[in-house]
Short mmCIF file of C-alpha atoms in Angstrom, two decimals:
data_model
loop_
_atom_site.label_atom_id
_atom_site.label_comp_id
_atom_site.label_asym_id
_atom_site.label_seq_id
_atom_site.Cartn_x
_atom_site.Cartn_y
_atom_site.Cartn_z
CA MET A 24 9.17 85.15 -65.77
CA PRO A 25 9.45 85.61 -62.00
CA ASN A 26 12.13 87.93 -60.82
CA ALA A 27 14.47 87.51 -57.85
CA GLN A 28 12.07 89.16 -55.44
CA HIS A 29 9.34 86.68 -56.45
CA TRP A 30 11.56 83.65 -55.71
CA LEU A 31 12.49 85.15 -52.39
CA ALA A 32 8.82 85.56 -51.50
CA ILE A 33 8.12 81.92 -52.36
CA ALA A 34 11.08 80.72 -50.30
CA LEU A 35 9.97 82.79 -47.31
CA ALA A 36 6.44 81.48 -47.64
CA GLY A 37 7.78 77.93 -47.71
CA SER A 38 9.85 78.53 -44.58
CA ALA A 39 6.84 79.96 -42.84
CA LEU A 40 4.75 76.90 -43.72
CA SER A 41 7.51 74.56 -42.63
CA GLY A 42 7.93 76.37 -39.35
CA CYS A 43 4.19 76.28 -38.76
CA SER A 44 4.13 72.47 -39.27
CA LEU A 45 7.04 72.06 -36.84
CA VAL A 46 5.18 74.09 -34.23
CA ARG A 47 2.01 72.03 -34.75
CA ASP A 48 4.01 68.79 -34.34
CA GLN A 49 5.62 70.09 -31.17
CA LEU A 50 2.25 71.09 -29.77
CA GLY A 51 0.75 67.68 -30.64
CA LEU A 52 -1.82 69.24 -32.97
CA THR A 53 -0.89 67.17 -36.02
CA PRO A 54 -3.24 64.14 -36.27
CA LYS A 55 -1.46 60.76 -36.02
CA PRO A 56 -2.39 57.69 -38.07
CA ALA A 57 -4.78 55.27 -36.28
CA MET A 58 -3.11 52.24 -34.53
CA THR A 59 -4.02 48.79 -35.89
CA ALA A 60 -5.54 46.43 -33.23
CA PRO A 61 -3.42 43.30 -32.44
CA PRO A 62 -4.70 40.03 -33.91
CA VAL A 63 -6.96 37.89 -31.73
CA VAL A 64 -5.12 34.72 -30.74
CA HIS A 65 -7.60 33.20 -28.27
CA ASP A 66 -11.30 33.10 -27.50
CA GLN A 67 -12.75 34.12 -24.19
CA PRO A 68 -14.14 31.12 -22.29
CA ARG A 69 -17.87 30.72 -22.55
CA SER A 70 -18.12 29.81 -18.87
CA ALA A 71 -16.49 31.22 -15.77
CA PRO A 72 -13.04 29.77 -14.94
CA LEU A 73 -12.86 27.07 -12.31
CA GLN A 74 -12.19 28.33 -8.82
CA PRO A 75 -9.57 26.61 -6.62
CA GLY A 76 -11.25 24.40 -4.03
CA ASP A 77 -10.31 22.08 -1.22
CA ASN A 78 -7.61 19.56 -2.13
CA VAL A 79 -8.68 16.13 -0.88
CA ILE A 80 -5.09 14.96 -0.55
CA VAL A 81 -4.15 17.96 1.57
CA LYS A 82 -7.18 17.47 3.80
CA ALA A 83 -6.50 13.74 4.20
CA VAL A 84 -2.85 14.35 5.08
CA ASP A 85 -3.79 17.07 7.56
CA ARG A 86 -6.07 14.60 9.30
CA VAL A 87 -3.69 11.61 9.48
CA GLY A 88 -0.24 13.20 9.28
CA PRO A 89 0.10 14.17 12.96
CA ALA A 90 -0.33 10.50 13.93
CA VAL A 91 2.39 9.15 11.59
CA VAL A 92 5.62 8.41 13.46
CA ARG A 93 9.23 7.57 12.70
CA ILE A 94 10.50 4.36 14.28
CA ASP A 95 14.24 4.00 14.89
CA VAL A 96 15.56 0.63 15.99
CA VAL A 97 18.89 -0.62 17.27
CA LYS A 98 19.87 -4.28 17.01
CA GLU A 99 22.82 -5.96 18.69
CA ILE A 100 24.38 -8.31 16.13
CA SER A 101 26.80 -10.87 17.51
CA ASN A 102 30.20 -11.11 15.89
CA PRO A 103 31.42 -14.74 16.08
CA PHE A 104 35.00 -13.63 15.43
CA GLY A 105 34.91 -10.79 17.93
CA GLY A 106 37.90 -10.70 20.26
CA ILE A 107 39.75 -13.33 18.23
CA PHE A 108 43.02 -12.10 16.76
CA GLY A 109 41.82 -8.53 17.12
CA MET A 110 38.95 -8.96 14.67
CA GLY A 111 36.64 -6.50 16.43
CA PRO A 112 34.15 -6.50 19.30
CA SER A 113 31.99 -9.48 20.22
CA SER A 114 28.87 -7.62 19.04
CA GLN A 115 28.00 -4.82 16.69
CA ARG A 116 25.19 -2.32 16.61
CA GLN A 117 22.94 -2.24 13.59
CA GLN A 118 20.50 0.64 13.12
CA GLY A 119 17.31 0.69 11.10
CA GLN A 120 14.41 2.99 10.45
CA GLY A 121 10.79 2.73 9.41
CA SER A 122 7.38 4.26 9.92
CA GLY A 123 4.25 3.62 11.92
CA PHE A 124 1.00 5.28 12.96
CA ILE A 125 -0.78 5.81 16.26
CA THR A 126 -4.13 4.06 16.63
CA ARG A 127 -4.87 4.83 20.29
CA ALA A 128 -4.28 8.08 22.18
CA SER A 129 -2.68 6.04 24.97
CA GLY A 130 0.25 5.15 22.70
CA LEU A 131 -0.61 2.07 20.61
CA ILE A 132 1.20 2.02 17.26
CA PHE A 133 0.85 -0.20 14.17
CA THR A 134 3.92 -0.95 12.04
CA ASN A 135 5.57 -3.77 10.08
CA GLU A 136 7.12 -6.82 11.69
CA HIS A 137 10.23 -6.43 9.54
CA VAL A 138 10.72 -2.86 10.84
CA VAL A 139 11.15 -3.99 14.47
CA ARG A 140 12.44 -7.53 13.86
CA GLY A 141 15.15 -8.38 16.39
CA ALA A 142 15.15 -4.86 17.82
CA ASP A 143 16.82 -4.32 21.20
CA GLN A 144 15.89 -0.64 21.35
CA VAL A 145 12.95 1.16 19.76
CA ALA A 146 12.54 4.94 19.60
CA VAL A 147 9.33 6.60 18.37
CA THR A 148 9.37 10.20 17.13
CA LEU A 149 6.22 12.21 16.41
CA PRO A 150 6.00 14.91 13.71
CA ASP A 151 5.87 17.55 16.45
CA GLY A 152 9.32 16.43 17.66
CA ARG A 153 8.27 14.49 20.76
CA ASN A 154 10.30 11.34 21.30
CA PHE A 155 9.36 8.20 23.24
CA LYS A 156 10.90 4.89 24.09
CA GLY A 157 8.89 2.12 22.48
CA LYS A 158 8.15 -1.44 23.52
CA VAL A 159 7.29 -4.15 20.99
CA LEU A 160 4.14 -5.86 22.26
CA GLY A 161 4.27 -8.57 19.61
CA THR A 162 4.87 -9.35 15.95
CA ASP A 163 3.50 -11.63 13.26
CA PRO A 164 5.97 -12.58 10.50
CA LEU A 165 3.27 -14.25 8.40
CA THR A 166 1.36 -11.01 7.83
CA ASP A 167 4.25 -8.59 8.57
CA VAL A 168 2.26 -6.79 11.28
CA ALA A 169 3.65 -5.57 14.60
CA VAL A 170 2.35 -3.53 17.52
CA VAL A 171 4.50 -1.06 19.49
CA LYS A 172 3.53 0.69 22.73
CA VAL A 173 4.76 3.99 24.15
CA VAL A 174 3.91 5.46 27.55
CA ALA A 175 1.93 8.60 26.75
CA ASP A 176 -1.57 10.01 26.62
CA ASN A 177 -3.61 12.38 24.45
CA LEU A 178 -1.60 11.48 21.36
CA PRO A 179 -3.00 12.21 17.88
CA VAL A 180 -4.78 9.18 16.43
CA ALA A 181 -5.20 7.98 12.84
CA ALA A 182 -8.74 6.89 12.00
CA LEU A 183 -9.06 3.39 10.51
CA GLY A 184 -11.16 2.74 7.41
CA ASN A 185 -12.70 -0.40 5.94
CA SER A 186 -10.36 -2.15 3.52
CA ASP A 187 -13.07 -4.62 2.47
CA GLN A 188 -14.85 -1.84 0.56
CA LEU A 189 -11.92 -0.66 -1.56
CA LYS A 190 -12.20 -0.45 -5.32
CA PRO A 191 -9.48 0.04 -7.96
CA GLY A 192 -9.22 3.66 -9.04
CA GLU A 193 -9.72 5.21 -5.60
CA TRP A 194 -7.14 7.62 -4.21
CA ALA A 195 -4.23 6.02 -2.35
CA ILE A 196 -2.02 8.31 -0.27
CA ALA A 197 1.16 7.13 1.46
CA ILE A 198 2.80 8.92 4.39
CA GLY A 199 6.12 7.87 5.88
CA ASN A 200 9.82 8.50 6.26
CA PRO A 201 11.54 7.16 3.12
CA PHE A 202 15.34 7.40 3.25
CA GLY A 203 14.98 9.27 6.55
CA LEU A 204 13.03 12.13 4.93
CA ASN A 205 10.35 12.61 7.58
CA ASN A 206 6.69 13.19 6.78
CA THR A 207 6.96 12.49 3.06
CA VAL A 208 3.65 12.32 1.19
CA THR A 209 3.11 10.50 -2.11
CA ALA A 210 -0.15 9.79 -3.89
CA GLY A 211 -1.56 7.52 -6.56
CA ILE A 212 -4.51 5.22 -6.97
CA ILE A 213 -5.47 1.76 -5.83
CA SER A 214 -4.38 -0.43 -8.72
CA ALA A 215 -5.84 -3.70 -7.44
CA VAL A 216 -7.21 -5.33 -4.31
CA GLY A 217 -6.91 -8.88 -3.03
CA ARG A 218 -3.59 -9.31 -4.81
CA LEU A 219 -2.53 -12.82 -3.82
CA ASN A 220 1.07 -14.04 -4.07
CA ALA A 221 2.15 -10.47 -4.80
CA ILE A 222 5.55 -10.87 -3.17
CA GLY A 223 5.99 -14.65 -3.17
CA ASP A 224 4.13 -17.89 -2.78
CA GLY A 225 2.47 -19.02 0.42
CA GLN A 226 1.42 -15.57 1.58
CA ARG A 227 -1.53 -15.14 3.93
CA VAL A 228 -2.23 -11.56 2.86
CA PRO A 229 -4.59 -10.32 0.09
CA TYR A 230 -2.46 -7.24 -0.61
CA ILE A 231 -3.64 -3.82 -1.75
CA GLN A 232 -1.64 -2.82 -4.83
CA THR A 233 -1.01 0.87 -5.53
CA ASP A 234 1.11 3.04 -7.78
CA ALA A 235 1.86 5.53 -4.99
CA ALA A 236 5.62 5.87 -4.62
CA VAL A 237 6.87 3.86 -1.63
CA ASN A 238 10.55 3.53 -0.75
CA PRO A 239 12.72 2.11 2.06
CA GLY A 240 11.63 3.84 5.24
CA ASN A 241 7.96 3.94 4.21
CA SER A 242 7.53 0.44 5.64
CA GLY A 243 4.99 0.41 8.46
CA GLY A 244 3.48 3.74 7.48
CA PRO A 245 -0.17 4.22 6.58
CA LEU A 246 -1.86 4.04 3.23
CA ILE A 247 -4.87 6.34 3.47
CA ASN A 248 -7.93 7.15 1.39
CA ALA A 249 -9.43 10.48 0.37
CA ALA A 250 -11.53 10.52 3.54
CA GLY A 251 -8.42 10.60 5.72
CA GLN A 252 -8.76 7.01 6.93
CA VAL A 253 -6.03 4.37 7.08
CA ILE A 254 -6.82 1.54 4.66
CA GLY A 255 -3.51 -0.34 4.79
CA ILE A 256 0.03 -0.64 6.09
CA ASN A 257 2.69 -0.02 3.42
CA THR A 258 4.77 -3.17 3.38
CA ALA A 259 6.56 -4.10 0.18
CA ILE A 260 7.62 -2.89 -3.24
CA ARG A 261 8.43 -4.56 -6.53
CA THR A 262 10.64 -2.55 -8.84
CA ALA A 263 11.55 -2.84 -12.49
CA PRO A 264 13.26 -0.52 -14.98
CA GLY A 265 10.97 2.45 -15.52
CA GLY A 266 8.58 1.88 -12.62
CA GLY A 267 7.51 -0.04 -9.57
CA LEU A 268 4.55 -1.36 -7.63
CA SER A 269 3.67 -0.93 -3.98
CA PHE A 270 1.78 -3.31 -1.71
CA ALA A 271 0.01 -2.76 1.59
CA VAL A 272 -1.50 -5.07 4.20
CA PRO A 273 -5.27 -4.37 4.34
CA ILE A 274 -6.12 -2.56 7.56
CA ASN A 275 -8.96 -4.98 8.43
CA LEU A 276 -6.46 -7.85 8.49
CA ALA A 277 -3.89 -5.75 10.38
CA LYS A 278 -6.49 -4.78 12.97
CA ARG A 279 -7.47 -8.42 13.54
CA ILE A 280 -3.82 -9.43 14.00
CA ALA A 281 -3.19 -6.45 16.31
CA GLN A 282 -6.16 -7.41 18.48
CA GLN A 283 -4.69 -10.88 18.94
CA ILE A 284 -1.24 -9.48 19.72
CA VAL A 285 -2.60 -7.08 22.34
CA SER A 286 -4.71 -9.88 23.90
CA THR A 287 -2.18 -12.72 23.94
CA GLY A 288 1.17 -11.31 22.77
CA GLN A 289 1.06 -13.22 19.50
CA ALA A 290 -1.11 -13.77 16.43
CA SER A 291 -3.16 -16.91 15.91
CA HIS A 292 -3.18 -18.77 12.59
CA PRO A 293 -5.41 -21.82 12.16
CA PHE A 294 -3.81 -24.90 10.64
CA ILE A 295 -5.53 -27.96 9.14
CA GLY A 296 -2.61 -29.93 7.66
CA VAL A 297 -3.03 -30.27 3.90
CA GLN A 298 -0.71 -29.61 0.99
CA LEU A 299 -2.60 -28.14 -1.94
CA MET A 300 -1.97 -27.50 -5.62
CA ASN A 301 -3.66 -25.76 -8.52
CA LEU A 302 -5.52 -28.24 -10.70
CA THR A 303 -5.86 -27.59 -14.42
CA PRO A 304 -7.43 -29.77 -17.14
CA GLN A 305 -3.97 -30.55 -18.55
CA LEU A 306 -2.61 -31.52 -15.12
CA ALA A 307 -5.71 -33.60 -14.45
CA ARG A 308 -5.13 -35.60 -17.66
CA GLU A 309 -1.52 -36.23 -16.65
CA ILE A 310 -2.54 -37.36 -13.16
CA ASN A 311 -5.23 -39.67 -14.50
CA ALA A 312 -2.81 -41.17 -17.02
CA THR A 313 -0.01 -41.86 -14.53
CA ASN A 314 -1.69 -42.29 -11.13
CA SER A 315 -3.94 -45.25 -10.55
CA ALA A 316 -4.62 -44.27 -6.93
CA CYS A 317 -7.26 -41.69 -7.85
CA THR A 318 -9.07 -40.05 -10.71
CA VAL A 319 -9.54 -36.29 -10.76
CA PRO A 320 -11.91 -34.19 -12.89
CA GLU A 321 -10.46 -32.27 -15.82
CA LEU A 322 -11.15 -28.73 -14.61
CA ASN A 323 -9.62 -25.80 -12.76
CA GLY A 324 -9.69 -26.08 -8.99
CA VAL A 325 -7.86 -26.83 -5.75
CA LEU A 326 -6.51 -30.34 -5.36
CA VAL A 327 -5.38 -31.97 -2.11
CA LYS A 328 -1.89 -33.19 -2.90
CA GLU A 329 -1.10 -34.57 0.56
CA VAL A 330 -2.71 -34.90 3.98
CA VAL A 331 -0.30 -34.74 6.92
CA LYS A 332 -0.81 -37.55 9.41
CA GLY A 333 -2.09 -36.61 12.83
CA THR A 334 -3.51 -33.26 11.69
CA PRO A 335 -7.07 -31.87 11.81
CA ALA A 336 -7.49 -32.63 8.08
CA ALA A 337 -6.61 -36.29 8.63
CA ALA A 338 -8.99 -36.49 11.60
CA ALA A 339 -11.78 -35.00 9.46
CA GLY A 340 -11.33 -37.66 6.78
CA ILE A 341 -9.90 -35.45 4.05
CA ARG A 342 -8.00 -37.55 1.50
CA GLN A 343 -5.39 -37.14 -1.17
CA CYS A 344 -6.95 -36.22 -4.54
CA ASP A 345 -9.98 -34.58 -2.95
CA LEU A 346 -11.05 -31.37 -4.66
CA ILE A 347 -11.83 -28.50 -2.26
CA LEU A 348 -14.82 -26.56 -3.59
CA LYS A 349 -15.84 -24.36 -0.66
CA VAL A 350 -14.66 -23.24 2.78
CA GLU A 351 -17.53 -22.19 5.04
CA ASN A 352 -19.82 -22.07 1.95
CA ASN A 353 -17.45 -19.63 0.18
CA PRO A 354 -16.23 -20.93 -3.21
CA VAL A 355 -12.46 -21.19 -3.62
CA GLN A 356 -10.42 -21.37 -6.82
CA THR A 357 -6.77 -21.40 -5.67
CA PRO A 358 -4.72 -22.83 -2.78
CA THR A 359 -4.10 -19.29 -1.53
CA GLU A 360 -7.84 -18.63 -1.33
CA VAL A 361 -8.21 -21.80 0.75
CA GLN A 362 -5.39 -20.69 3.03
CA LEU A 363 -6.90 -17.23 3.51
CA ALA A 364 -10.32 -18.73 4.23
CA VAL A 365 -8.87 -21.10 6.81
CA ASP A 366 -6.91 -18.23 8.36
CA ARG A 367 -10.14 -16.34 8.95
CA GLY A 368 -11.39 -19.21 11.11
CA GLN A 369 -10.86 -19.86 14.80
CA VAL A 370 -8.53 -22.38 16.36
CA GLY A 371 -10.58 -25.25 17.82
CA GLU A 372 -13.83 -24.11 16.21
CA PRO A 373 -15.50 -26.35 13.58
CA MET A 374 -14.99 -25.31 9.97
CA GLN A 375 -17.04 -26.68 7.10
CA LEU A 376 -15.32 -27.78 3.89
CA THR A 377 -17.17 -28.87 0.75
CA LEU A 378 -15.21 -31.48 -1.19
CA GLN A 379 -15.55 -33.41 -4.41
CA ARG A 380 -14.40 -37.03 -4.37
CA ASN A 381 -14.83 -39.44 -7.25
CA GLY A 382 -17.40 -37.15 -8.84
CA LYS A 383 -19.52 -36.76 -5.70
CA GLU A 384 -19.78 -33.82 -3.31
CA LEU A 385 -19.41 -34.29 0.43
CA ILE A 386 -19.17 -32.01 3.44
CA VAL A 387 -16.67 -32.47 6.27
CA GLN A 388 -16.12 -30.64 9.55
CA VAL A 389 -12.54 -29.86 10.49
CA ARG A 390 -11.30 -28.26 13.72
CA PRO A 391 -8.16 -26.22 13.00
CA ARG A 392 -5.21 -26.23 15.39
CA GLU A 393 -2.74 -23.47 16.05
CA LEU A 394 -0.09 -23.22 13.32
CA PRO A 395 3.23 -24.53 14.70
CA ARG A 396 5.51 -21.56 15.43
CA ASN A 397 8.54 -23.13 13.80
CA ASN A 398 6.67 -23.07 10.46
#
């Protein structure tokens, strides 16, 4: 049986071992347990990551943006009760704002007719802060196109594209001054082209439809493509809960109207003098059952509802109940297509119409006149 000295020796040995372990821990000599690697939560890509490249929208805006202007207008509105019983002045000032873009370095600017309608004063401000007094050279309410001139030179110019080559799905970029917020850029795609009757019946514009955000103040500003070319003039919007649609005048049409305005001070619109309607098989059956004056085929087409006396159509021998098949050898399916085809003609120049009358085709030559201004 161990005596007291033996237990003391064991205790001292234990203290020595414990002290040695403490020293080893302090000196970092005691091996530590190996760390467990974290779990893998993703795979490395098999190909190199995409590198940031040129942004087509940024490049397009850089090219056109310097030529986009703000247009401020002041209109004097007469007050019929002004000066009577202290009901205010005889006229009041009304201010408006829109957008436009420079097409010639000498100061020619495209915008909307409704932006400068009735304007007594026009001010044009460039993105670089320069300000000019503008003069309205002319307007066309039918297409909502106007031309403004400022006295300047070496101004930045927006390149014009070809709106006849547009396809749905292409980039559509709008630049303007919505709600007075200068140089605002929005982007979307071209949703449709040749959109007839987009904002009402009787239009003479095959609108470009886009989903790019356009708001009040964008009117008159450019719609551009990914190449930095103007393809339209932002003109109108249709809104509904949860979204909206934007419409632009094709730049080819705007350019043709602007050329006429610069040349003569006004746009020219040929007029032949017919009232048209959409013919359907159902409507044809109703007409044939109730109208003994003529018989029309049961199909879809464009029917002459009325010929105005003393007009080019009457002189050419066009009659009520004629079916218009072609204008200048181009097939037409709706009254709007006929109107657009006639509008592409020249006042006083012969225009060929292919008709169907009593089941037989015939060709007539009509010489359009200038559309009366009061219409």
